[in-house]
CSV table of C-alpha atoms and ligand atoms in Angstrom, one decimal:
chain,number,residue,atom,x,y,z
W,572,UNK,CA,130.2,112.4,159.8
W,573,UNK,CA,132.3,109.3,160.1
W,574,UNK,CA,131.3,106.7,162.7
W,575,UNK,CA,134.4,106.9,164.8
W,576,UNK,CA,133.7,110.6,165.4
W,577,UNK,CA,130.3,110.0,167.0
W,578,UNK,CA,129.3,109.7,170.7
W,579,UNK,CA,130.4,106.1,171.4
W,580,UNK,CA,131.1,104.5,174.7
W,581,UNK,CA,133.3,101.6,175.7
W,582,UNK,CA,130.4,99.2,175.6
W,583,UNK,CA,129.7,99.9,172.0
W,584,UNK,CA,126.7,102.1,172.4
W,585,UNK,CA,126.3,105.1,170.2
W,586,UNK,CA,124.3,108.2,171.4
W,587,UNK,CA,122.2,109.7,168.6
W,588,UNK,CA,119.3,111.1,170.7
W,589,UNK,CA,120.0,114.4,172.5
W,590,UNK,CA,117.8,115.6,175.3
W,591,UNK,CA,118.2,119.4,175.8
W,592,UNK,CA,116.9,120.9,179.0
W,593,UNK,CA,115.9,124.5,178.3
W,594,UNK,CA,115.1,125.5,181.9
W,595,UNK,CA,114.9,123.9,185.4
W,596,UNK,CA,111.8,126.0,186.2
W,597,UNK,CA,108.3,124.7,186.1
W,598,UNK,CA,104.7,125.8,186.6
W,599,UNK,CA,103.7,122.4,188.1
W,600,UNK,CA,105.0,120.6,191.1
W,601,UNK,CA,104.4,116.9,190.3
W,602,UNK,CA,105.1,115.1,193.5
W,603,UNK,CA,107.5,112.5,191.8
W,604,UNK,CA,109.6,115.4,190.5
W,605,UNK,CA,109.5,118.5,192.7
W,606,UNK,CA,108.5,119.5,196.2
W,607,UNK,CA,105.4,121.7,196.5
W,608,UNK,CA,107.4,124.8,197.4
W,609,UNK,CA,109.6,124.4,194.3
W,610,UNK,CA,113.4,124.4,194.2
W,611,UNK,CA,116.2,126.9,194.3
W,612,UNK,CA,116.3,127.7,190.5
W,613,UNK,CA,119.6,127.9,188.7
W,614,UNK,CA,121.0,131.4,188.6
W,615,UNK,CA,120.3,133.2,185.3
W,616,UNK,CA,124.0,133.7,184.5
W,617,UNK,CA,124.6,129.9,184.7
W,618,UNK,CA,121.8,129.2,182.2
W,619,UNK,CA,122.9,128.9,178.6
W,620,UNK,CA,121.8,131.6,176.3
W,621,UNK,CA,119.8,130.8,173.2
W,622,UNK,CA,122.9,131.2,171.0
W,623,UNK,CA,124.9,128.9,173.3
W,624,UNK,CA,122.3,126.2,173.1
W,625,UNK,CA,122.0,126.5,169.4
W,626,UNK,CA,125.8,126.3,169.0
W,627,UNK,CA,125.9,123.1,171.1
W,628,UNK,CA,123.0,121.5,169.3
W,629,UNK,CA,124.8,122.3,166.0
W,630,UNK,CA,128.0,120.6,167.2
W,631,UNK,CA,126.0,117.5,168.3
W,632,UNK,CA,124.2,117.3,165.0
W,633,UNK,CA,127.0,118.2,162.5
W,634,UNK,CA,130.0,116.7,164.3
W,635,UNK,CA,128.7,114.0,166.7
W,636,UNK,CA,126.1,112.1,164.7
W,637,UNK,CA,123.0,113.3,166.7
W,638,UNK,CA,119.9,112.7,164.7
W,639,UNK,CA,117.1,113.4,167.2
W,640,UNK,CA,116.8,116.4,169.5
W,641,UNK,CA,114.2,116.6,172.2
W,642,UNK,CA,113.6,119.7,174.1
W,643,UNK,CA,112.6,119.3,177.8
W,644,UNK,CA,113.1,120.8,181.2
W,645,UNK,CA,111.7,121.8,183.7
W,646,UNK,CA,109.0,123.1,181.5
W,647,UNK,CA,110.4,123.9,178.1
W,648,UNK,CA,107.4,126.1,177.1
W,649,UNK,CA,108.5,128.6,179.8
W,650,UNK,CA,111.7,129.3,177.8
W,651,UNK,CA,111.1,132.6,176.0
W,652,UNK,CA,113.4,131.7,173.1
W,653,UNK,CA,111.9,128.2,172.4
W,654,UNK,CA,110.5,129.0,169.0
W,655,UNK,CA,113.8,130.5,167.8
W,656,UNK,CA,115.8,127.6,169.2
W,657,UNK,CA,113.5,125.2,167.3
W,658,UNK,CA,113.8,127.3,164.1
W,659,UNK,CA,117.7,127.3,164.3
W,660,UNK,CA,117.8,123.5,165.0
W,661,UNK,CA,115.5,122.8,162.1
W,662,UNK,CA,117.9,124.7,159.8
W,663,UNK,CA,120.8,122.4,160.6
W,664,UNK,CA,122.1,119.9,158.0
W,665,UNK,CA,121.4,117.1,158.2
W,666,UNK,CA,118.2,118.2,159.8
W,667,UNK,CA,117.5,116.4,163.1
W,668,UNK,CA,114.1,115.2,164.1
W,669,UNK,CA,112.7,117.7,166.7
W,670,UNK,CA,110.4,116.9,169.5
W,671,UNK,CA,109.2,118.4,172.8
W,672,UNK,CA,108.4,116.9,176.2
W,673,UNK,CA,105.9,119.2,178.0
W,674,UNK,CA,103.1,119.5,180.5
W,675,UNK,CA,101.3,121.3,177.6
W,676,UNK,CA,100.4,124.4,179.7
W,677,UNK,CA,100.5,127.2,177.1
W,678,UNK,CA,100.8,124.8,174.2
W,679,UNK,CA,97.4,125.9,172.9
W,680,UNK,CA,98.9,129.3,172.2
W,681,UNK,CA,102.3,128.0,170.9
W,682,UNK,CA,101.5,124.8,168.9
W,683,UNK,CA,101.1,126.5,165.6
W,684,UNK,CA,104.3,128.6,165.9
W,685,UNK,CA,106.3,125.6,167.1
W,686,UNK,CA,105.0,123.5,164.2
W,687,UNK,CA,105.9,126.3,161.7
W,688,UNK,CA,109.4,126.5,163.3
W,689,UNK,CA,110.0,122.8,162.5
W,690,UNK,CA,108.9,120.9,165.6
W,691,UNK,CA,107.9,117.4,164.5
W,692,UNK,CA,106.2,115.9,167.5
W,693,UNK,CA,105.3,116.3,171.2
W,694,UNK,CA,105.1,114.1,174.3
W,695,UNK,CA,102.6,115.5,176.8
W,696,UNK,CA,102.8,114.4,180.4
W,697,UNK,CA,99.3,113.6,181.7
W,698,UNK,CA,98.9,111.4,184.8
W,699,UNK,CA,95.1,111.6,185.4
W,700,UNK,CA,91.8,112.5,183.8
W,701,UNK,CA,90.4,113.9,187.1
W,702,UNK,CA,91.0,117.6,187.7
W,703,UNK,CA,91.0,117.2,191.5
W,704,UNK,CA,93.6,114.4,191.3
W,705,UNK,CA,95.6,116.5,188.9
W,706,UNK,CA,95.7,119.3,191.5
W,707,UNK,CA,96.6,116.9,194.2
W,708,UNK,CA,99.4,115.4,192.2
W,709,UNK,CA,100.8,118.5,190.6
W,710,UNK,CA,99.9,121.0,193.3
W,711,UNK,CA,98.4,123.3,190.7
W,712,UNK,CA,94.9,123.4,189.4
W,713,UNK,CA,95.9,123.4,185.7
W,714,UNK,CA,94.2,120.2,184.3
W,715,UNK,CA,92.2,122.2,181.8
W,716,UNK,CA,95.3,124.0,180.4
W,717,UNK,CA,97.1,120.7,179.9
W,718,UNK,CA,94.1,119.1,178.1
W,719,UNK,CA,93.6,122.1,175.9
W,720,UNK,CA,97.3,122.1,175.0
W,721,UNK,CA,97.3,118.4,174.3
W,722,UNK,CA,94.3,118.7,171.9
W,723,UNK,CA,95.8,121.8,170.3
W,724,UNK,CA,99.0,119.9,169.4
W,725,UNK,CA,96.9,117.2,167.7
W,726,UNK,CA,94.7,119.7,165.9
W,727,UNK,CA,97.9,121.4,164.7
W,728,UNK,CA,99.0,118.2,163.0
W,729,UNK,CA,102.0,117.4,165.2
W,730,UNK,CA,102.3,113.6,164.9
W,731,UNK,CA,102.4,111.4,166.8
W,732,UNK,CA,101.1,113.0,169.9
W,733,UNK,CA,102.3,110.8,172.8
W,734,UNK,CA,101.1,110.9,176.4
W,735,UNK,CA,103.6,110.1,179.2
W,736,UNK,CA,102.0,108.8,182.4
W,737,UNK,CA,103.5,108.1,185.8
W,738,UNK,CA,101.3,106.0,188.1
W,739,UNK,CA,101.5,106.5,191.8
W,740,UNK,CA,100.2,104.0,194.3
W,741,UNK,CA,97.0,105.1,196.0
W,742,UNK,CA,96.8,108.2,193.9
W,743,UNK,CA,96.2,107.4,190.2
W,744,UNK,CA,97.1,103.7,189.9
W,745,UNK,CA,93.5,102.8,189.0
W,746,UNK,CA,93.5,105.0,185.9
W,747,UNK,CA,95.5,103.0,183.4
W,748,UNK,CA,92.5,101.6,181.5
W,749,UNK,CA,90.7,105.0,181.5
W,750,UNK,CA,93.8,106.8,180.2
W,751,UNK,CA,94.2,104.2,177.4
W,752,UNK,CA,90.5,104.6,176.5
W,753,UNK,CA,91.0,108.4,176.3
W,754,UNK,CA,94.1,107.9,174.1
W,755,UNK,CA,92.3,105.5,171.8
W,756,UNK,CA,89.4,107.9,171.5
W,757,UNK,CA,91.6,110.9,170.5
W,758,UNK,CA,94.3,109.1,168.5
W,759,UNK,CA,97.1,109.6,171.0
W,760,UNK,CA,99.9,107.1,171.8
W,761,UNK,CA,100.0,106.4,175.5
W,762,UNK,CA,103.2,105.3,177.4
W,763,UNK,CA,103.4,104.6,181.1
W,764,UNK,CA,106.8,105.3,182.8
W,765,UNK,CA,107.8,103.6,186.0
W,766,UNK,CA,108.5,106.1,188.7
W,767,UNK,CA,112.3,106.5,189.1
W,768,UNK,CA,114.4,107.8,192.1
W,769,UNK,CA,114.8,111.3,190.7
W,770,UNK,CA,112.6,113.4,192.8
W,771,UNK,CA,114.2,116.3,194.6
W,772,UNK,CA,112.7,115.2,197.9
W,773,UNK,CA,114.3,111.7,197.7
W,774,UNK,CA,111.0,110.1,198.6
W,775,UNK,CA,111.1,107.3,196.0
W,776,UNK,CA,110.6,103.8,197.5
W,777,UNK,CA,110.9,100.8,195.3
W,778,UNK,CA,108.2,98.9,197.2
W,779,UNK,CA,105.7,101.7,196.6
W,780,UNK,CA,106.5,102.0,192.9
W,781,UNK,CA,103.8,100.8,190.4
W,782,UNK,CA,105.7,98.2,188.2
W,783,UNK,CA,105.5,97.6,184.5
W,784,UNK,CA,104.0,94.2,185.4
W,785,UNK,CA,101.2,95.8,187.4
W,786,UNK,CA,100.4,98.2,184.7
W,787,UNK,CA,100.1,95.4,182.1
W,788,UNK,CA,97.9,93.4,184.4
W,789,UNK,CA,95.6,96.3,184.9
W,790,UNK,CA,95.4,97.0,181.1
W,791,UNK,CA,95.0,93.3,180.3
W,792,UNK,CA,91.8,93.2,182.3
W,793,UNK,CA,90.1,95.5,179.7
W,794,UNK,CA,92.1,95.3,176.5
W,795,UNK,CA,93.6,92.6,174.3
W,796,UNK,CA,97.3,93.4,174.2
W,797,UNK,CA,99.5,91.6,171.7
W,798,UNK,CA,103.2,91.9,171.1
W,799,UNK,CA,104.1,94.7,168.7
W,800,UNK,CA,105.9,93.4,165.7
W,801,UNK,CA,107.7,96.7,165.2
W,802,UNK,CA,111.3,96.6,166.4
W,803,UNK,CA,112.2,98.3,169.7
W,804,UNK,CA,115.5,99.7,168.2
W,805,UNK,CA,116.8,101.7,171.2
W,806,UNK,CA,113.4,103.0,172.2
W,807,UNK,CA,112.9,102.6,175.9
W,808,UNK,CA,109.2,101.7,175.7
W,809,UNK,CA,108.1,98.1,175.2
W,810,UNK,CA,105.0,98.4,173.1
W,811,UNK,CA,101.9,96.3,172.6
W,812,UNK,CA,99.1,96.5,169.9
W,813,UNK,CA,95.8,97.4,171.5
W,814,UNK,CA,92.9,95.2,170.4
W,815,UNK,CA,94.8,94.1,167.3
W,816,UNK,CA,96.2,97.6,166.5
W,817,UNK,CA,97.0,99.8,164.9
W,818,UNK,CA,97.1,101.8,168.2
W,819,UNK,CA,99.9,100.9,170.5
W,820,UNK,CA,100.5,101.3,174.2
W,821,UNK,CA,104.0,101.5,175.7
W,822,UNK,CA,105.4,100.8,179.1
W,823,UNK,CA,108.8,102.1,180.0
W,824,UNK,CA,110.0,99.9,182.8
W,825,UNK,CA,113.2,101.8,183.6
W,826,UNK,CA,113.5,100.2,187.0
W,827,UNK,CA,112.2,96.7,186.6
W,828,UNK,CA,113.0,96.2,182.9
W,829,UNK,CA,116.1,98.4,182.3
W,830,UNK,CA,117.1,99.1,178.7
W,831,UNK,CA,120.6,100.5,179.5
W,832,UNK,CA,122.3,98.1,177.1
W,833,UNK,CA,120.4,99.8,174.2
W,834,UNK,CA,120.5,103.3,175.4
W,835,UNK,CA,121.2,105.9,172.7
W,836,UNK,CA,120.8,109.1,174.7
W,837,UNK,CA,123.0,112.0,175.7
W,838,UNK,CA,121.8,114.9,177.8
W,839,UNK,CA,122.6,118.6,178.0
W,840,UNK,CA,121.3,120.5,181.1
W,841,UNK,CA,120.1,124.1,181.0
W,842,UNK,CA,123.3,125.2,182.6
W,843,UNK,CA,125.5,123.5,179.9
W,844,UNK,CA,126.5,120.2,181.5
W,845,UNK,CA,126.7,117.0,179.5
W,846,UNK,CA,125.3,114.0,181.4
W,847,UNK,CA,125.8,110.6,179.9
W,848,UNK,CA,123.0,109.0,181.9
W,849,UNK,CA,119.9,110.2,183.8
W,850,UNK,CA,121.6,108.6,186.8
W,851,UNK,CA,125.1,109.8,186.2
W,852,UNK,CA,126.8,111.3,189.3
W,853,UNK,CA,129.3,113.2,187.2
W,854,UNK,CA,128.9,115.9,184.5
W,855,UNK,CA,131.1,117.6,181.9
W,856,UNK,CA,131.0,121.4,181.9
W,857,UNK,CA,130.6,122.5,178.3
W,858,UNK,CA,129.4,126.0,179.4
W,859,UNK,CA,132.7,126.7,181.2
W,860,UNK,CA,134.7,125.5,178.2
W,861,UNK,CA,132.6,127.5,175.8
W,862,UNK,CA,132.8,130.7,177.8
W,863,UNK,CA,136.6,130.2,178.1
W,864,UNK,CA,136.8,130.3,174.3
W,865,UNK,CA,136.8,126.6,173.3
W,866,UNK,CA,136.5,125.8,169.6
W,867,UNK,CA,133.7,123.7,168.2
W,868,UNK,CA,136.2,120.8,167.9
W,869,UNK,CA,137.3,121.2,171.5
W,870,UNK,CA,133.7,121.1,172.6
W,871,UNK,CA,133.0,118.1,170.5
W,872,UNK,CA,136.0,116.3,172.0
W,873,UNK,CA,134.9,117.1,175.5
W,874,UNK,CA,131.4,115.7,174.7
W,875,UNK,CA,133.0,112.5,173.2
W,876,UNK,CA,135.0,112.0,176.3
W,877,UNK,CA,131.9,112.5,178.5
W,878,UNK,CA,130.1,109.8,176.6
W,879,UNK,CA,133.0,107.4,176.5
W,880,UNK,CA,132.8,107.1,180.3
W,881,UNK,CA,129.1,106.1,180.4
W,882,UNK,CA,128.5,103.2,182.8
W,883,UNK,CA,126.9,100.0,181.5
W,884,UNK,CA,123.8,100.4,183.6
W,885,UNK,CA,122.0,102.7,186.1
W,886,UNK,CA,122.6,100.5,189.0
W,887,UNK,CA,119.4,101.2,190.8
W,888,UNK,CA,119.4,97.7,192.2
W,889,UNK,CA,123.0,97.9,193.5
W,890,UNK,CA,123.5,98.3,197.2
W,891,UNK,CA,125.9,101.2,196.4
W,892,UNK,CA,123.3,103.1,194.3
W,893,UNK,CA,123.3,106.8,194.9
W,894,UNK,CA,120.5,109.0,193.6
W,895,UNK,CA,122.0,111.8,191.5
W,896,UNK,CA,122.3,115.2,193.2
W,897,UNK,CA,120.3,116.9,190.5
W,898,UNK,CA,116.6,116.1,190.5
W,899,UNK,CA,114.7,115.2,187.2
W,900,UNK,CA,113.5,118.8,186.7
W,901,UNK,CA,117.2,120.0,186.5
W,902,UNK,CA,118.4,117.1,184.4
W,903,UNK,CA,115.8,117.1,181.7
W,904,UNK,CA,113.6,114.1,181.6
U,1080,SAM,N1,107.8,119.5,182.3
U,1080,SAM,C1,107.8,118.6,181.2
U,1080,SAM,C2,106.9,117.4,181.4
U,1080,SAM,O1,106.5,117.2,182.5
U,1080,SAM,O2,106.6,116.7,180.4
U,1080,SAM,C3,109.2,118.1,180.8
U,1080,SAM,C4,110.1,117.7,181.9
U,1080,SAM,S1,109.6,116.3,182.9
U,1080,SAM,C5,110.9,116.1,184.0
U,1080,SAM,C6,109.8,115.0,181.7
U,1080,SAM,C7,109.1,113.7,182.0
U,1080,SAM,O3,109.7,113.1,183.1
U,1080,SAM,C8,107.7,113.8,182.3
U,1080,SAM,O4,106.9,112.9,181.5
U,1080,SAM,C9,107.6,113.3,183.7
U,1080,SAM,O5,106.4,112.6,184.0
U,1080,SAM,C10,108.8,112.5,183.9
U,1080,SAM,N2,109.2,112.3,185.3
U,1080,SAM,C11,109.5,113.3,186.1
U,1080,SAM,N3,110.0,112.8,187.3
U,1080,SAM,C12,109.9,111.4,187.1
U,1080,SAM,C13,110.3,110.3,188.0
U,1080,SAM,N4,110.7,110.5,189.2
U,1080,SAM,N5,110.1,109.1,187.5
U,1080,SAM,C14,109.7,108.9,186.2
U,1080,SAM,N6,109.3,109.9,185.4
U,1080,SAM,C15,109.5,111.1,185.8
U,1081,SF4,FE1,107.2,120.1,186.0
U,1081,SF4,FE2,107.5,118.1,184.3
U,1081,SF4,FE3,108.6,118.0,186.8
U,1081,SF4,FE4,105.9,117.9,186.5
U,1081,SF4,S1,107.4,116.4,185.7
U,1081,SF4,S2,107.1,119.2,188.0
U,1081,SF4,S3,105.6,119.3,184.7
U,1081,SF4,S4,109.2,119.3,185.2
């Protein structure tokens, strides 16, 4: 792969980290993501087949310089072909690193097959350690399933096991220290994510959001956090060593501490659209091109053009900011 053929944009960024959404469906209804009644799901005929997904991942890896593939959704464990898609992705040369972002419901059953297929690591979303709060936040009483899936991933040897947490004011914003204690006890790496305006209900309010600063203040009351000497290198999380290390905690301040200048991501939705940013208002239809008979090089060129047009930042603070039409669950977080 020569450098000029990769996914570069006019600001000099290079996308090497591909997020693939495998479905827009989910078995939870986290309030910052989906309304309790769910959403009109994408029609089946618009969803990429396993073979189409594998073809596009292959193009990204072999022609466009992608080195990291993360499967997400919706809930990726609901995709029946997940293990086969991981197997095919792991067979690519050069082999990309493979990871999964999941609510872990069902991971207890699937962790071993996914690891054997070539999955390297998982991020499990867990916002609370209280089963009742979990039910209030996710509108489903599935706390035990998530915890079992989380522990199963670790027992299976997937490393690192990371936990993603979104804090909501008045709901779980007092839990940052307890979640970090839990992560330290089990050897998980905890990362807090600022809530972003990506919920289907458009209920996000900046003044209600728990900021990175608040999260750090709440952790500093209980832990000694020191700057992490490891370089950030495109990673969105700012990390700190906890009580001298080696355990780290991360905070992804997407809203108050944006990292757009270092962004190395490209996204493929379950219905085959390339998005050059979570907050992009436009998309590039690779599904349509592929089903019309496009060659691998045609698809690679369309993907390159999609990334070339990436804006310098998400613009959440601009007066003209418009929340994207697709909610997080249909983009792939
Ligand atoms: N269902 C899987 C899960 O929850 O891990 C994968 C998809 S989910 C959309 C991916 C990540 O996005 C989760 O960690 C979730 O907490 C996060 N997320 C969803 N909506 C968000 C929002 N409005 N702001 C910040 N993070 C959000
Ligand atoms: Fe489902 Fe993940 Fe959205 Fe929660 S954050 S509703 S688990 S897609």
